[in-house]
Every structure is written in C-alpha cells, then in structure tokens.
JSON list of C-alpha atoms in Angstrom, two decimals:
[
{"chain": "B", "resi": 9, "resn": "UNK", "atom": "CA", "xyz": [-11.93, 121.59, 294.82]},
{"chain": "B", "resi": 10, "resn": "UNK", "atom": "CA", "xyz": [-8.75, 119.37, 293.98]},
{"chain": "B", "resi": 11, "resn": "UNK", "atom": "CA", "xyz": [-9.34, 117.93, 297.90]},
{"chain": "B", "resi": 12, "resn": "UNK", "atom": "CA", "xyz": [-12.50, 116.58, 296.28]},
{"chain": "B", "resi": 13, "resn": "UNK", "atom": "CA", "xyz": [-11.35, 115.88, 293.33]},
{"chain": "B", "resi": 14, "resn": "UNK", "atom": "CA", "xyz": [-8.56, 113.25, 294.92]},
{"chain": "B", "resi": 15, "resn": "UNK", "atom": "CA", "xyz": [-10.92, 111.65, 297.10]},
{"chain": "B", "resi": 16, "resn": "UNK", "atom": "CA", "xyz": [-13.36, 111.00, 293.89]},
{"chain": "B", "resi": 17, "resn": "UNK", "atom": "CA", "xyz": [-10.52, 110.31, 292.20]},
{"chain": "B", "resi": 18, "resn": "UNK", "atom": "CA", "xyz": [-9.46, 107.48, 295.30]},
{"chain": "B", "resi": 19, "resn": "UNK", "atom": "CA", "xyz": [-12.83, 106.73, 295.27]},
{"chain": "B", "resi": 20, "resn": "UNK", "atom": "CA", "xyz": [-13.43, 105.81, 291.90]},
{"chain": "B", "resi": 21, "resn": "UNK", "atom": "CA", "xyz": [-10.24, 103.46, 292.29]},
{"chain": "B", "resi": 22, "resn": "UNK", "atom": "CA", "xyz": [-11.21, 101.38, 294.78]},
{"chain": "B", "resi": 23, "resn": "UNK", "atom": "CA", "xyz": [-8.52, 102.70, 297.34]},
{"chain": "B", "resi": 24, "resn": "UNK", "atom": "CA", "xyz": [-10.08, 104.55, 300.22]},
{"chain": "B", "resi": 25, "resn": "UNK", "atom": "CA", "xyz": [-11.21, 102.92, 303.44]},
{"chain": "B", "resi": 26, "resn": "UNK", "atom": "CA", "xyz": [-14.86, 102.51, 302.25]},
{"chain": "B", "resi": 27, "resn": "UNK", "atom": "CA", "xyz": [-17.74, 99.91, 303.03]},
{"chain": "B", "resi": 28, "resn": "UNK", "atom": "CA", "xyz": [-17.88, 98.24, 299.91]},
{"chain": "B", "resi": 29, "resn": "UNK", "atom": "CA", "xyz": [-21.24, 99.52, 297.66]},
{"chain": "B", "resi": 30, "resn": "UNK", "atom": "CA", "xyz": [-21.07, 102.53, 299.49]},
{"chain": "B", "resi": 31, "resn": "UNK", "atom": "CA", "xyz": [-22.59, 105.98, 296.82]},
{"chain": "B", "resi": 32, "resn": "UNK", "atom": "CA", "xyz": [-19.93, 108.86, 296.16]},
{"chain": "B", "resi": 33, "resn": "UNK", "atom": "CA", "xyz": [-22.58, 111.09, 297.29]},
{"chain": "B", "resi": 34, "resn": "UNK", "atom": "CA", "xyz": [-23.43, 109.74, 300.68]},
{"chain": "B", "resi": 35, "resn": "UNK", "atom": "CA", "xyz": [-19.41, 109.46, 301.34]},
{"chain": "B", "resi": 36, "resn": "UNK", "atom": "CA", "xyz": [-18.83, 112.82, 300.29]},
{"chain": "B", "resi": 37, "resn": "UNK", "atom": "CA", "xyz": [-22.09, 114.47, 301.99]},
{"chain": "B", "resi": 38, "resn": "UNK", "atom": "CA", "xyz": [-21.27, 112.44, 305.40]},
{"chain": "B", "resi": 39, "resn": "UNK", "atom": "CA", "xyz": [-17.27, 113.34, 305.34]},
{"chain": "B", "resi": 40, "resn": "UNK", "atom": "CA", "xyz": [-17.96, 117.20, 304.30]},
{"chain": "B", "resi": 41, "resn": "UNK", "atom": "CA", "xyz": [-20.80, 117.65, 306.33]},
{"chain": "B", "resi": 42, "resn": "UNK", "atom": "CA", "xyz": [-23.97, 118.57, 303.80]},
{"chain": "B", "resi": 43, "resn": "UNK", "atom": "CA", "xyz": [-27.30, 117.51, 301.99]},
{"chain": "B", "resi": 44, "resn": "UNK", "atom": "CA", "xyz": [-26.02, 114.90, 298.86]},
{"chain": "B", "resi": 45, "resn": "UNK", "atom": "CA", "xyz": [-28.76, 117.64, 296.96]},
{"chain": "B", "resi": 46, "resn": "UNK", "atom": "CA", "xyz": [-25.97, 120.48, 297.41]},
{"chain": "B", "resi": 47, "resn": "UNK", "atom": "CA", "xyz": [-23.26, 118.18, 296.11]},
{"chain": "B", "resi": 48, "resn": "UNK", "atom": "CA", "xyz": [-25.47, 116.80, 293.47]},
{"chain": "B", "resi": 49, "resn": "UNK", "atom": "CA", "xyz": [-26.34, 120.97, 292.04]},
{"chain": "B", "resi": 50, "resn": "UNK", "atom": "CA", "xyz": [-22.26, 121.98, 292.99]},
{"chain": "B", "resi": 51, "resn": "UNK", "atom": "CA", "xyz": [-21.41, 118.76, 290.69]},
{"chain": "B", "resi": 52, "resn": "UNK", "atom": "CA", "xyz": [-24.12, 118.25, 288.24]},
{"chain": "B", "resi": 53, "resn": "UNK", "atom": "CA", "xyz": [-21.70, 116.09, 285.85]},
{"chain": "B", "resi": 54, "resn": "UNK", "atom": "CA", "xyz": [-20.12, 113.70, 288.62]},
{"chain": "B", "resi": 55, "resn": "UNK", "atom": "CA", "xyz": [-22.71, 111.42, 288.41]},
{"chain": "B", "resi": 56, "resn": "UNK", "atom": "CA", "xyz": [-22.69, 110.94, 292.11]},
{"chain": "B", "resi": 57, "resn": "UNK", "atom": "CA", "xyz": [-25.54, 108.98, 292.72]},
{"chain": "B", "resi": 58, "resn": "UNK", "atom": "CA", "xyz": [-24.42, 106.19, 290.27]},
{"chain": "B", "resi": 59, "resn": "UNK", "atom": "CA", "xyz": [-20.90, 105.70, 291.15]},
{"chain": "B", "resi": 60, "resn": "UNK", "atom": "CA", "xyz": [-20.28, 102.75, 293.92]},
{"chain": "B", "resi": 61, "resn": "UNK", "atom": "CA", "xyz": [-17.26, 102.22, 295.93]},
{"chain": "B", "resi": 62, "resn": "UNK", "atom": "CA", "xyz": [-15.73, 99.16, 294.67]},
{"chain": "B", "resi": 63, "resn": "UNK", "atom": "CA", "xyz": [-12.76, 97.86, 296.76]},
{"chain": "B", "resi": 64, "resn": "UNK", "atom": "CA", "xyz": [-9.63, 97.42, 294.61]},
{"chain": "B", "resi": 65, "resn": "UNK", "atom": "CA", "xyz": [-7.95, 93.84, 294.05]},
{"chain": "B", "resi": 66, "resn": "UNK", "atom": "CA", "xyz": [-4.20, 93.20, 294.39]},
{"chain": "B", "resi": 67, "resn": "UNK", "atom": "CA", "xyz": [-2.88, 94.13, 290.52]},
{"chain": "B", "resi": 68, "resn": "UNK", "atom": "CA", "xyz": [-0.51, 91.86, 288.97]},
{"chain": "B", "resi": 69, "resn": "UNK", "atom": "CA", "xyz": [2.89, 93.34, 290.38]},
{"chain": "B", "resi": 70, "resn": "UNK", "atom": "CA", "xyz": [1.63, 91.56, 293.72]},
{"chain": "B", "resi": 71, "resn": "UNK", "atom": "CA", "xyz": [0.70, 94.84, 295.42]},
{"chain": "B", "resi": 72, "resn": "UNK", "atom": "CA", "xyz": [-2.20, 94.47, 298.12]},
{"chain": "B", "resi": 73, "resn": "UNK", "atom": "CA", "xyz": [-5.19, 97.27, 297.67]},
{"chain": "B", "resi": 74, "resn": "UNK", "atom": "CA", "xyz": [-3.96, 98.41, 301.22]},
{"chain": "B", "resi": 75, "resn": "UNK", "atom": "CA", "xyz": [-0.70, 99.27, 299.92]},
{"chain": "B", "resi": 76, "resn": "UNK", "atom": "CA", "xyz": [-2.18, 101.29, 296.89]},
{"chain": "B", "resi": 77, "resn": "UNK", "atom": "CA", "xyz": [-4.18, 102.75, 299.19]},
{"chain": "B", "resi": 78, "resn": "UNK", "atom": "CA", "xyz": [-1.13, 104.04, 301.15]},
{"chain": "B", "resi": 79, "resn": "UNK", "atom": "CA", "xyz": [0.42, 105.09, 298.71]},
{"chain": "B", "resi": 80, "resn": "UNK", "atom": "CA", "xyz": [-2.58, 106.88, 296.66]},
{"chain": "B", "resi": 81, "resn": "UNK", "atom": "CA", "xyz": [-3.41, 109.01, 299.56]},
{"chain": "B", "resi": 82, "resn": "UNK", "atom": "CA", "xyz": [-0.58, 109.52, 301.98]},
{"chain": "B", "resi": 83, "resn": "UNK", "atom": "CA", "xyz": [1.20, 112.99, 301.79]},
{"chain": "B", "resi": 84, "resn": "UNK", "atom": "CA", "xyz": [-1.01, 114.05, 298.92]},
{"chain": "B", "resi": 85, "resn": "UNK", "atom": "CA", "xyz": [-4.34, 113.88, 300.69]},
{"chain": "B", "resi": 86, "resn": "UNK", "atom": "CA", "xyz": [-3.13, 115.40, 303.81]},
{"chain": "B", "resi": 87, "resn": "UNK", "atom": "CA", "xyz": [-2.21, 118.59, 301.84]},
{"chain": "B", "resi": 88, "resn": "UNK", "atom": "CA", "xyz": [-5.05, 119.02, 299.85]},
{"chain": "B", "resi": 89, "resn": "UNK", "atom": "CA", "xyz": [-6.75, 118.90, 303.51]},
{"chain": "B", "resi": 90, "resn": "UNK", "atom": "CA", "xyz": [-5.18, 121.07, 305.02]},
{"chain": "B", "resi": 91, "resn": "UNK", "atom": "CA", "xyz": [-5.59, 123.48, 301.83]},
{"chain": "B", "resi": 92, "resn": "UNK", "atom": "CA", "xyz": [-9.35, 123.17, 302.06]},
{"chain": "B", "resi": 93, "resn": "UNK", "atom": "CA", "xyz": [-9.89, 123.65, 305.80]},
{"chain": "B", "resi": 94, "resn": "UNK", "atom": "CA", "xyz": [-7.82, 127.20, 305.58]},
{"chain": "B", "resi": 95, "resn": "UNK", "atom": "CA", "xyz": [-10.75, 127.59, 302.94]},
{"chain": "B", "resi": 96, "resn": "UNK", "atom": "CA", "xyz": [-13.13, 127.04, 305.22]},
{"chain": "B", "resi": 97, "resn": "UNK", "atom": "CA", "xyz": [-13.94, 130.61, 307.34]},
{"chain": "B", "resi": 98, "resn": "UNK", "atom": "CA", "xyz": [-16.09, 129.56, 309.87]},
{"chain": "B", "resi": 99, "resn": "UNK", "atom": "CA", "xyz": [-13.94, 128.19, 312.53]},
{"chain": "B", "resi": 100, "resn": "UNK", "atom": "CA", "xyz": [-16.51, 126.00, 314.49]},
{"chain": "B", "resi": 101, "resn": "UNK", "atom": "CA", "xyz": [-17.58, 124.52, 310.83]},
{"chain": "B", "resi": 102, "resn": "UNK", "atom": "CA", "xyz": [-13.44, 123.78, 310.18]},
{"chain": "B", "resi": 103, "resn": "UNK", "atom": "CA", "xyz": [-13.59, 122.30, 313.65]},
{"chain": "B", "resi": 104, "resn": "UNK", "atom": "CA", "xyz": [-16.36, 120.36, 312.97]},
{"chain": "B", "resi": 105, "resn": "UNK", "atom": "CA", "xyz": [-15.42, 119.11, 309.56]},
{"chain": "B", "resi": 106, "resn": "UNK", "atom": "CA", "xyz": [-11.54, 118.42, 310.68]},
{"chain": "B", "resi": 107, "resn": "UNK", "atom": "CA", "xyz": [-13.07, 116.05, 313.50]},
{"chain": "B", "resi": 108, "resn": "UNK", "atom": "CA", "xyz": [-15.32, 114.33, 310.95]},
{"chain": "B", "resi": 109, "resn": "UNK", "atom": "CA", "xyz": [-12.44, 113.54, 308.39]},
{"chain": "B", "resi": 110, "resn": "UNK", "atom": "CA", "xyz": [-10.21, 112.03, 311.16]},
{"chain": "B", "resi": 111, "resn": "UNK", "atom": "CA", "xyz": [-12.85, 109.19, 311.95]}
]
C-alpha cells in the first residue's frame, strides 16, 4: 500500500509523467492492471474519480516540474516497487505488472 500511496501522493502533486487531466483512477487501474470499480471499493475515501492530474509549475526557487519530479520519485519509488511486486505471488501477474510500470 505505501507504493500506492507515493504515486497518489506524486500524483496529487503534479509530478509524475502524466497526460495532463488524466483521473487517479484510470492511471492507477491502467498501471496496476484492474477494473477502476476494484480500486474505487479497496479505496472508498480516495476520491479517485474526482482527482485530475494537474502538471506542476516551476515554484519560486526556479526549480523546473521535471526536476521535482526527479527528485520526488527517484530512489524512493523504485523501492516501494520492488516491495510490492515481491507482494505479488503470481509470477506471470508480477511479470505482467513489472512490464506495464516500465512503459
């Protein structure tokens, strides 16, 4: 859960590389491989179906949303990935879901 927690959390900032006005549900349901109506019972209070990506602006100490973004998500995110597909038992499902977060 704190895999999906970060990426809401990355999300919600603005700071993942996301077609602006994309839904938190259909980016989490596409990257983790299931119906938006399972994320939507698993995570009744996220609001998911409300919350739009918004890309981030530079902030005022003249860093670029691209840098945030690098440094949001770098060593951090690859953990918590690797932590959740050693959840995952099914091996041709981990397969499956580590080639569909590399995209």
């Amino acid at each position: 859960m704190a895999y999906i927690d970060h990426l809401i959390s990355a999300f919600d900032q603005g700071m993942l590389p996301l077609p602006n006005g994309i839904k938190l549900n259909e980016f989490l349901s596409d990257l983790l491989l299931c119906k938006s109506s399972r994320l939507t019972k698993k995570m009744k209070n996220a609001k998911l179906s409300t919350r739009l990506f918004d890309i981030s602006l530079p902030d005022a100490g003249g860093d670029t949303a691209e840098e945030n973004k690098n440094l949001f998500c770098s060593g951090t995110l690859s953990r918590l990935q690797k932590l959740f597909l050693k959840s995952v038992s099914s091996e041709p499902t981990k397969l499956e879901l580590q080639f569909n977060m590399q995209r």
